[in-house]
Amino acid sequence: MIRLFFLSSLGAPRPFILALLLAMLAVVPAGAQQPAPAQSGPPASATGMSAAELNTLADQLENETERRRLIETLRALSAAQRGGGQPLPAQPAPAKAAEPAKAPGPAAAPAEDDPGAAIVDTVVEHVRRAGSGMAALGAVFSDLPALQTWLTQQWENPKRRALWADVLLKLGATLAVAVALQAIAFLLIRRPLAALEVRKSNPLWLASLFLLLRILLAIIPTAAFALAAYGTLWLLAPNNLTRDIAQIIVLAFVATRAVDIGTQMLLAPDAALSRSLRLDGETAAYIHVWLRRLSAVGIFGYAIVRIAQRIRIPADGVDAIATLAGFIFAFLLAVLVLQNRAAVAARIRGSDVPAADTASPRSNAVRLLRHRTGDIWHALALLYIGATFAVWAFDVSGGFALILRGTLATLGVLILVRVILFAIEHGLGGLFAVRPETRHRFPGLEARANRYLPLLLGSLRLLLYVVATFAILQAWGIDTLGWLGSSTGRNLAGRVTTILLVVVVTLVLWEVTGAGIEYYLTRPGRDGQPPMRSGRVRTLLPLLRRFVSIVLGLIAALIVLSELGINIAPLLAGAGVIGLAIGFGAQTLVKDVITGIFILAEETVSVGDIVDLGGNGGVVEDISIRTIRLRDTEGVVHVIPFSEVTRIKNMTRGYAQALFDIGISYREDVDAVIEEIRKLGAEFRGEPEWAARILEDLEMWGVNELADSAVVIRFRIKTQPAQQWSVKREFSKRLKKRFDELGIEMPFPHRTLYFGVDKAGNAPPVRLARAQANVPEAESDPKPVPE
């Protein structure tokens, strides 16, 4: 809720500021308008003017007409000196008081050759001036007997007494009327303002309308204060001194109230429903109090300095007042930093701490940097506040303006970088989104786009950081734009641009090559399905893509090294020497490469084939220019150099045959069994699940062998490549079931024991001994079981 009384609307600093203001108005004005009494000869001799002449000059400065005439006289005197003796207009006798103003000050110290000594002398001089200013200001309050004498003289002088009465009474009346009308305005708007603060509006336009109404109502008391003050000044028609002081006070109050109203509307610490920002009530009130406090000290501190200048306090005294106001402002900022030390440190450190086993070195470095910054941020902030105050207090030429400009520019650049990064991160996601029809037509396009999205985002982020760094350095007085415009800067920028273009063109060419190969391998045919490419095509094209990537990478690397100023001629010569050394020393490597090229050109082996390479069998997973990689049925990976491949057995070329050798008993009818096998083969091929895998009808070869205990029948089934094993397993299972149903015996090995016969052909008898088990007899009278 807005306060009813303006004296309490800005917190504790306001009464102190007003008390200091009134003390200055009560003590200092006359001292700036007339010479100090009870001074003897030295001041008069120093200026060349008597006390009466000084009083006359002071009266002329107070009178508007006389002051304007004096200014015209001084300008005419200056024009006469420039024009070589032009006649001067009539001027009053005290006009010669202008002569002391032309008296030069103390001679400037000669420039030192040592810059360090010059800096020390400057600091010492500013410290001396600040000390003398504080001493001069404190002398007014410490010399109480002289002050009493001076007040007595002011009271006994009717002219001075009338001036003081006019200044104090009219200024007091102006402020009293303004404060009274402001209090009445506060009472009038209190109830409507409270009703708007508790009202919550969901539509944006309605909430904006209520916010505008709240702002207009909050402005009414401040407008009433300003209008009442200016109206009272117009009615009272005070002298220029009273009017200027009143205007400074009114403007300072209006500026302070404007800051207070703005923060009150934005933060709404006492009305959660009207709060625009996502803050809790305690945080909003804390921010509001500190903004109100800092604005009060800054604005009224400046107002006091302006009033001190208006009543013509000596320059050292004005500097001391300004230094004191700046010190209070810097002290409040330091208190604010220390109060929020822990909260800001926790915010800088962050809470997203990754696990130690999953965190990358880059994330660990960033996390360590954030922790170290959180530990020392308050020290850096206090050092910045102290350095800024020192530059401003010691009046380093252009120093405070540079710090202020650099600080505001840094904050603006950081905010702009944050906004641009937010727009880039959300805009690139939509820019790289792949539509469903495009994803269906080019299956790998989305994966390729997602692969380069982080790279593009990182590059744009780096570029933005570089530009922001250059802008911040430029704002702090480092001529980065001038350096970029120099020959060195243009040369470096050109080299960086060339390197970026080379990298971009290389990536584009590599992606175009890869996309073309992938599209050729996966593009759909007339039936909508991708056609079956030959193994040689599916093997050579990836090798071609790898070869293109190596060539493009080497070319790009050579160009980049050349742009970096490295002479690549020795590199090319060294590459030639290395090539000769490889040719002579790495003959096995050359043999691997040449053998691999011939194997690929003849299309002996392709990726996906099931092969047997000299006892190592499995599925071909990858073929490089030097090796072939297999994975067997147990999942073991075999990497075989081409130089060790002497025999290739490819089991997935064109078609395959499932070969069967089935044994039946000697007592079975062979023709009947063969017929049943043919029927089962026809039924098997007629099923849709297996029809696509079987190319021809069962091919019966007939009786292949008369074994010891079985008649072996051989037949085979022609299948698609790599389907013979599944067909053989399924058909064997069905054949076993069919034989079981028909009672066809599939004999297993038998052993016949022959005991021999005598000459009459009678076999000797076989005597068998029956073994009886040792079984203990049961007891006739078992022992009773104890209870």
PDB file of C-alpha atoms in Angstrom, residues 348-540:
ATOM      1  CA  ILE A 348      25.935 -19.041  -9.538  1.00  0.00           C
ATOM      2  CA  ARG A 349      26.979 -22.520  -8.461  1.00  0.00           C
ATOM      3  CA  GLY A 350      23.709 -24.010  -9.691  1.00  0.00           C
ATOM      4  CA  SER A 351      22.020 -27.222  -8.639  1.00  0.00           C
ATOM      5  CA  ASP A 352      22.508 -29.309 -11.790  1.00  0.00           C
ATOM      6  CA  VAL A 353      25.576 -31.234 -10.600  1.00  0.00           C
ATOM      7  CA  PRO A 354      26.159 -34.287 -12.866  1.00  0.00           C
ATOM      8  CA  ALA A 355      27.391 -37.578 -11.553  1.00  0.00           C
ATOM      9  CA  ALA A 356      31.136 -38.023 -11.458  1.00  0.00           C
ATOM     10  CA  ASP A 357      31.064 -41.032 -13.763  1.00  0.00           C
ATOM     11  CA  THR A 358      28.861 -39.432 -16.402  1.00  0.00           C
ATOM     12  CA  ALA A 359      30.192 -35.876 -16.349  1.00  0.00           C
ATOM     13  CA  SER A 360      32.393 -34.864 -19.245  1.00  0.00           C
ATOM     14  CA  PRO A 361      35.673 -32.977 -18.680  1.00  0.00           C
ATOM     15  CA  ARG A 362      34.076 -29.833 -20.133  1.00  0.00           C
ATOM     16  CA  SER A 363      31.110 -29.987 -17.747  1.00  0.00           C
ATOM     17  CA  ASN A 364      33.471 -30.600 -14.821  1.00  0.00           C
ATOM     18  CA  ALA A 365      35.535 -27.558 -15.799  1.00  0.00           C
ATOM     19  CA  VAL A 366      32.424 -25.381 -16.122  1.00  0.00           C
ATOM     20  CA  ARG A 367      31.120 -26.625 -12.774  1.00  0.00           C
ATOM     21  CA  LEU A 368      34.478 -25.878 -11.100  1.00  0.00           C
ATOM     22  CA  LEU A 369      34.522 -22.390 -12.618  1.00  0.00           C
ATOM     23  CA  ARG A 370      30.986 -21.722 -11.376  1.00  0.00           C
ATOM     24  CA  HIS A 371      31.900 -22.870  -7.875  1.00  0.00           C
ATOM     25  CA  ARG A 372      34.997 -20.682  -7.764  1.00  0.00           C
ATOM     26  CA  THR A 373      33.041 -17.693  -9.085  1.00  0.00           C
ATOM     27  CA  GLY A 374      30.337 -18.266  -6.482  1.00  0.00           C
ATOM     28  CA  ASP A 375      32.977 -18.252  -3.748  1.00  0.00           C
ATOM     29  CA  ILE A 376      34.529 -14.908  -4.728  1.00  0.00           C
ATOM     30  CA  TRP A 377      31.736 -13.014  -6.495  1.00  0.00           C
ATOM     31  CA  HIS A 378      31.109 -10.741  -3.504  1.00  0.00           C
ATOM     32  CA  ALA A 379      34.783  -9.783  -3.342  1.00  0.00           C
ATOM     33  CA  LEU A 380      34.747  -8.899  -7.038  1.00  0.00           C
ATOM     34  CA  ALA A 381      31.560  -6.874  -6.570  1.00  0.00           C
ATOM     35  CA  LEU A 382      32.979  -4.985  -3.582  1.00  0.00           C
ATOM     36  CA  LEU A 383      36.188  -4.312  -5.506  1.00  0.00           C
ATOM     37  CA  TYR A 384      34.151  -2.984  -8.439  1.00  0.00           C
ATOM     38  CA  ILE A 385      32.086  -0.732  -6.156  1.00  0.00           C
ATOM     39  CA  GLY A 386      35.201   0.560  -4.411  1.00  0.00           C
ATOM     40  CA  ALA A 387      37.042   1.188  -7.686  1.00  0.00           C
ATOM     41  CA  THR A 388      34.049   3.014  -9.148  1.00  0.00           C
ATOM     42  CA  PHE A 389      33.720   5.204  -6.067  1.00  0.00           C
ATOM     43  CA  ALA A 390      37.444   5.964  -6.042  1.00  0.00           C
ATOM     44  CA  VAL A 391      37.448   6.949  -9.717  1.00  0.00           C
ATOM     45  CA  TRP A 392      34.439   9.200  -9.172  1.00  0.00           C
ATOM     46  CA  ALA A 393      35.633  10.680  -5.873  1.00  0.00           C
ATOM     47  CA  PHE A 394      39.153  11.444  -7.122  1.00  0.00           C
ATOM     48  CA  ASP A 395      37.667  12.925 -10.303  1.00  0.00           C
ATOM     49  CA  VAL A 396      39.830  10.893 -12.676  1.00  0.00           C
ATOM     50  CA  SER A 397      39.406  12.521 -16.057  1.00  0.00           C
ATOM     51  CA  GLY A 398      36.776  10.536 -17.955  1.00  0.00           C
ATOM     52  CA  GLY A 399      37.118   7.621 -15.534  1.00  0.00           C
ATOM     53  CA  PHE A 400      33.624   7.622 -14.046  1.00  0.00           C
ATOM     54  CA  ALA A 401      32.007   8.154 -17.424  1.00  0.00           C
ATOM     55  CA  LEU A 402      34.031   5.234 -18.772  1.00  0.00           C
ATOM     56  CA  ILE A 403      32.987   2.957 -15.891  1.00  0.00           C
ATOM     57  CA  LEU A 404      29.347   3.988 -16.172  1.00  0.00           C
ATOM     58  CA  ARG A 405      29.314   3.531 -19.944  1.00  0.00           C
ATOM     59  CA  GLY A 406      31.180   0.238 -19.718  1.00  0.00           C
ATOM     60  CA  THR A 407      28.906  -1.111 -16.987  1.00  0.00           C
ATOM     61  CA  LEU A 408      25.686  -0.194 -18.791  1.00  0.00           C
ATOM     62  CA  ALA A 409      27.026  -1.502 -22.086  1.00  0.00           C
ATOM     63  CA  THR A 410      28.159  -4.756 -20.453  1.00  0.00           C
ATOM     64  CA  LEU A 411      24.749  -5.311 -18.878  1.00  0.00           C
ATOM     65  CA  GLY A 412      23.016  -4.479 -22.138  1.00  0.00           C
ATOM     66  CA  VAL A 413      25.257  -6.787 -24.145  1.00  0.00           C
ATOM     67  CA  LEU A 414      24.790  -9.669 -21.693  1.00  0.00           C
ATOM     68  CA  ILE A 415      21.013  -9.272 -21.738  1.00  0.00           C
ATOM     69  CA  LEU A 416      21.014  -9.080 -25.534  1.00  0.00           C
ATOM     70  CA  VAL A 417      23.218 -12.179 -25.765  1.00  0.00           C
ATOM     71  CA  ARG A 418      20.832 -14.059 -23.505  1.00  0.00           C
ATOM     72  CA  VAL A 419      17.832 -13.051 -25.619  1.00  0.00           C
ATOM     73  CA  ILE A 420      19.576 -13.968 -28.878  1.00  0.00           C
ATOM     74  CA  LEU A 421      20.696 -17.336 -27.495  1.00  0.00           C
ATOM     75  CA  PHE A 422      17.140 -18.091 -26.409  1.00  0.00           C
ATOM     76  CA  ALA A 423      15.869 -17.200 -29.879  1.00  0.00           C
ATOM     77  CA  ILE A 424      18.583 -19.247 -31.603  1.00  0.00           C
ATOM     78  CA  GLU A 425      18.042 -22.349 -29.463  1.00  0.00           C
ATOM     79  CA  HIS A 426      14.298 -22.336 -30.083  1.00  0.00           C
ATOM     80  CA  GLY A 427      14.520 -21.181 -33.680  1.00  0.00           C
ATOM     81  CA  LEU A 428      17.052 -23.766 -34.830  1.00  0.00           C
ATOM     82  CA  GLY A 429      14.895 -26.571 -33.447  1.00  0.00           C
ATOM     83  CA  GLY A 430      12.052 -25.560 -35.725  1.00  0.00           C
ATOM     84  CA  LEU A 431      14.382 -24.822 -38.629  1.00  0.00           C
ATOM     85  CA  PHE A 432      15.934 -28.297 -38.518  1.00  0.00           C
ATOM     86  CA  ALA A 433      12.645 -30.114 -37.990  1.00  0.00           C
ATOM     87  CA  VAL A 434      11.980 -32.713 -40.720  1.00  0.00           C
ATOM     88  CA  ARG A 435       8.448 -33.193 -41.994  1.00  0.00           C
ATOM     89  CA  PRO A 436       6.995 -36.722 -41.972  1.00  0.00           C
ATOM     90  CA  GLU A 437       6.891 -37.030 -45.754  1.00  0.00           C
ATOM     91  CA  THR A 438      10.494 -35.860 -46.033  1.00  0.00           C
ATOM     92  CA  ARG A 439      11.499 -38.275 -43.275  1.00  0.00           C
ATOM     93  CA  HIS A 440       9.822 -41.130 -45.160  1.00  0.00           C
ATOM     94  CA  ARG A 441      11.548 -40.188 -48.404  1.00  0.00           C
ATOM     95  CA  PHE A 442      14.958 -39.619 -46.836  1.00  0.00           C
ATOM     96  CA  PRO A 443      15.170 -41.826 -43.719  1.00  0.00           C
ATOM     97  CA  GLY A 444      18.625 -40.668 -42.657  1.00  0.00           C
ATOM     98  CA  LEU A 445      18.006 -36.944 -43.119  1.00  0.00           C
ATOM     99  CA  GLU A 446      16.666 -36.356 -39.614  1.00  0.00           C
ATOM    100  CA  ALA A 447      19.580 -38.176 -37.975  1.00  0.00           C
ATOM    101  CA  ARG A 448      22.037 -36.178 -40.100  1.00  0.00           C
ATOM    102  CA  ALA A 449      20.327 -32.908 -39.202  1.00  0.00           C
ATOM    103  CA  ASN A 450      20.352 -33.771 -35.500  1.00  0.00           C
ATOM    104  CA  ARG A 451      24.035 -34.620 -35.782  1.00  0.00           C
ATOM    105  CA  TYR A 452      24.906 -31.136 -37.026  1.00  0.00           C
ATOM    106  CA  LEU A 453      22.430 -29.202 -34.884  1.00  0.00           C
ATOM    107  CA  PRO A 454      24.669 -29.182 -31.757  1.00  0.00           C
ATOM    108  CA  LEU A 455      27.681 -28.250 -33.914  1.00  0.00           C
ATOM    109  CA  LEU A 456      25.824 -25.341 -35.518  1.00  0.00           C
ATOM    110  CA  LEU A 457      24.453 -24.228 -32.172  1.00  0.00           C
ATOM    111  CA  GLY A 458      27.904 -24.327 -30.609  1.00  0.00           C
ATOM    112  CA  SER A 459      29.404 -22.383 -33.526  1.00  0.00           C
ATOM    113  CA  LEU A 460      26.726 -19.684 -33.327  1.00  0.00           C
ATOM    114  CA  ARG A 461      27.148 -19.497 -29.563  1.00  0.00           C
ATOM    115  CA  LEU A 462      30.927 -19.090 -29.955  1.00  0.00           C
ATOM    116  CA  LEU A 463      30.471 -16.422 -32.620  1.00  0.00           C
ATOM    117  CA  LEU A 464      27.997 -14.574 -30.422  1.00  0.00           C
ATOM    118  CA  TYR A 465      30.379 -14.713 -27.463  1.00  0.00           C
ATOM    119  CA  VAL A 466      33.229 -13.351 -29.585  1.00  0.00           C
ATOM    120  CA  VAL A 467      31.090 -10.471 -30.869  1.00  0.00           C
ATOM    121  CA  ALA A 468      29.863  -9.747 -27.335  1.00  0.00           C
ATOM    122  CA  THR A 469      33.440  -9.747 -26.032  1.00  0.00           C
ATOM    123  CA  PHE A 470      34.503  -7.284 -28.721  1.00  0.00           C
ATOM    124  CA  ALA A 471      31.515  -5.048 -27.937  1.00  0.00           C
ATOM    125  CA  ILE A 472      32.239  -5.090 -24.192  1.00  0.00           C
ATOM    126  CA  LEU A 473      35.921  -4.310 -24.737  1.00  0.00           C
ATOM    127  CA  GLN A 474      34.936  -1.466 -27.061  1.00  0.00           C
ATOM    128  CA  ALA A 475      32.609  -0.069 -24.396  1.00  0.00           C
ATOM    129  CA  TRP A 476      35.434  -0.163 -21.828  1.00  0.00           C
ATOM    130  CA  GLY A 477      37.697   1.928 -24.036  1.00  0.00           C
ATOM    131  CA  ILE A 478      39.652  -0.796 -25.810  1.00  0.00           C
ATOM    132  CA  ASP A 479      39.500   0.030 -29.503  1.00  0.00           C
ATOM    133  CA  THR A 480      38.594  -3.396 -30.850  1.00  0.00           C
ATOM    134  CA  LEU A 481      36.879  -1.931 -33.911  1.00  0.00           C
ATOM    135  CA  GLY A 482      40.005   0.034 -34.733  1.00  0.00           C
ATOM    136  CA  TRP A 483      42.089  -3.098 -34.329  1.00  0.00           C
ATOM    137  CA  LEU A 484      39.754  -5.010 -36.637  1.00  0.00           C
ATOM    138  CA  GLY A 485      40.109  -2.201 -39.153  1.00  0.00           C
ATOM    139  CA  SER A 486      43.894  -2.356 -39.037  1.00  0.00           C
ATOM    140  CA  SER A 487      45.963  -4.504 -41.342  1.00  0.00           C
ATOM    141  CA  THR A 488      46.520  -7.112 -38.612  1.00  0.00           C
ATOM    142  CA  GLY A 489      42.838  -7.320 -37.776  1.00  0.00           C
ATOM    143  CA  ARG A 490      41.762  -7.547 -41.404  1.00  0.00           C
ATOM    144  CA  ASN A 491      44.384 -10.220 -42.052  1.00  0.00           C
ATOM    145  CA  LEU A 492      43.243 -12.294 -39.067  1.00  0.00           C
ATOM    146  CA  ALA A 493      39.563 -11.858 -39.927  1.00  0.00           C
ATOM    147  CA  GLY A 494      40.249 -12.908 -43.509  1.00  0.00           C
ATOM    148  CA  ARG A 495      42.118 -16.027 -42.434  1.00  0.00           C
ATOM    149  CA  VAL A 496      39.382 -17.006 -39.969  1.00  0.00           C
ATOM    150  CA  THR A 497      36.723 -16.465 -42.637  1.00  0.00           C
ATOM    151  CA  THR A 498      38.662 -18.575 -45.140  1.00  0.00           C
ATOM    152  CA  ILE A 499      39.079 -21.394 -42.612  1.00  0.00           C
ATOM    153  CA  LEU A 500      35.371 -21.330 -41.805  1.00  0.00           C
ATOM    154  CA  LEU A 501      34.453 -21.426 -45.492  1.00  0.00           C
ATOM    155  CA  VAL A 502      36.828 -24.347 -46.105  1.00  0.00           C
ATOM    156  CA  VAL A 503      35.334 -26.296 -43.198  1.00  0.00           C
ATOM    157  CA  VAL A 504      31.774 -25.549 -44.287  1.00  0.00           C
ATOM    158  CA  VAL A 505      32.416 -26.479 -47.932  1.00  0.00           C
ATOM    159  CA  THR A 506      34.164 -29.688 -46.852  1.00  0.00           C
ATOM    160  CA  LEU A 507      31.245 -30.705 -44.652  1.00  0.00           C
ATOM    161  CA  VAL A 508      28.752 -29.856 -47.386  1.00  0.00           C
ATOM    162  CA  LEU A 509      30.617 -31.936 -49.988  1.00  0.00           C
ATOM    163  CA  TRP A 510      30.958 -34.874 -47.604  1.00  0.00           C
ATOM    164  CA  GLU A 511      27.279 -34.754 -46.661  1.00  0.00           C
ATOM    165  CA  VAL A 512      26.191 -34.431 -50.292  1.00  0.00           C
ATOM    166  CA  THR A 513      28.293 -37.482 -51.181  1.00  0.00           C
ATOM    167  CA  GLY A 514      26.958 -39.476 -48.243  1.00  0.00           C
ATOM    168  CA  ALA A 515      23.374 -38.433 -48.903  1.00  0.00           C
ATOM    169  CA  GLY A 516      23.674 -39.387 -52.571  1.00  0.00           C
ATOM    170  CA  ILE A 517      25.077 -42.830 -51.750  1.00  0.00           C
ATOM    171  CA  GLU A 518      22.476 -43.443 -49.062  1.00  0.00           C
ATOM    172  CA  TYR A 519      19.652 -42.313 -51.320  1.00  0.00           C
ATOM    173  CA  TYR A 520      20.859 -44.587 -54.120  1.00  0.00           C
ATOM    174  CA  LEU A 521      20.943 -47.544 -51.745  1.00  0.00           C
ATOM    175  CA  THR A 522      17.579 -46.903 -50.078  1.00  0.00           C
ATOM    176  CA  ARG A 523      15.447 -45.117 -52.661  1.00  0.00           C
ATOM    177  CA  PRO A 524      12.148 -46.945 -53.248  1.00  0.00           C
ATOM    178  CA  GLY A 525      11.378 -48.657 -56.527  1.00  0.00           C
ATOM    179  CA  ARG A 526       8.159 -48.732 -58.506  1.00  0.00           C
ATOM    180  CA  ASP A 527       6.475 -50.934 -55.919  1.00  0.00           C
ATOM    181  CA  GLY A 528       7.393 -48.563 -53.123  1.00  0.00           C
ATOM    182  CA  GLN A 529      10.031 -50.893 -51.667  1.00  0.00           C
ATOM    183  CA  PRO A 530      13.793 -50.302 -51.934  1.00  0.00           C
ATOM    184  CA  PRO A 531      15.275 -52.653 -54.553  1.00  0.00           C
ATOM    185  CA  MET A 532      17.876 -55.221 -53.625  1.00  0.00           C
ATOM    186  CA  ARG A 533      21.220 -53.752 -54.573  1.00  0.00           C
ATOM    187  CA  SER A 534      24.097 -56.026 -55.332  1.00  0.00           C
ATOM    188  CA  GLY A 535      26.550 -56.780 -52.590  1.00  0.00           C
ATOM    189  CA  ARG A 536      29.330 -55.112 -54.499  1.00  0.00           C
ATOM    190  CA  VAL A 537      27.354 -51.867 -54.670  1.00  0.00           C
ATOM    191  CA  ARG A 538      26.454 -52.002 -50.978  1.00  0.00           C
ATOM    192  CA  THR A 539      30.096 -52.611 -50.137  1.00  0.00           C
ATOM    193  CA  LEU A 540      31.945 -50.338 -52.555  1.00  0.00           C
TER     194      LEU A 540
END
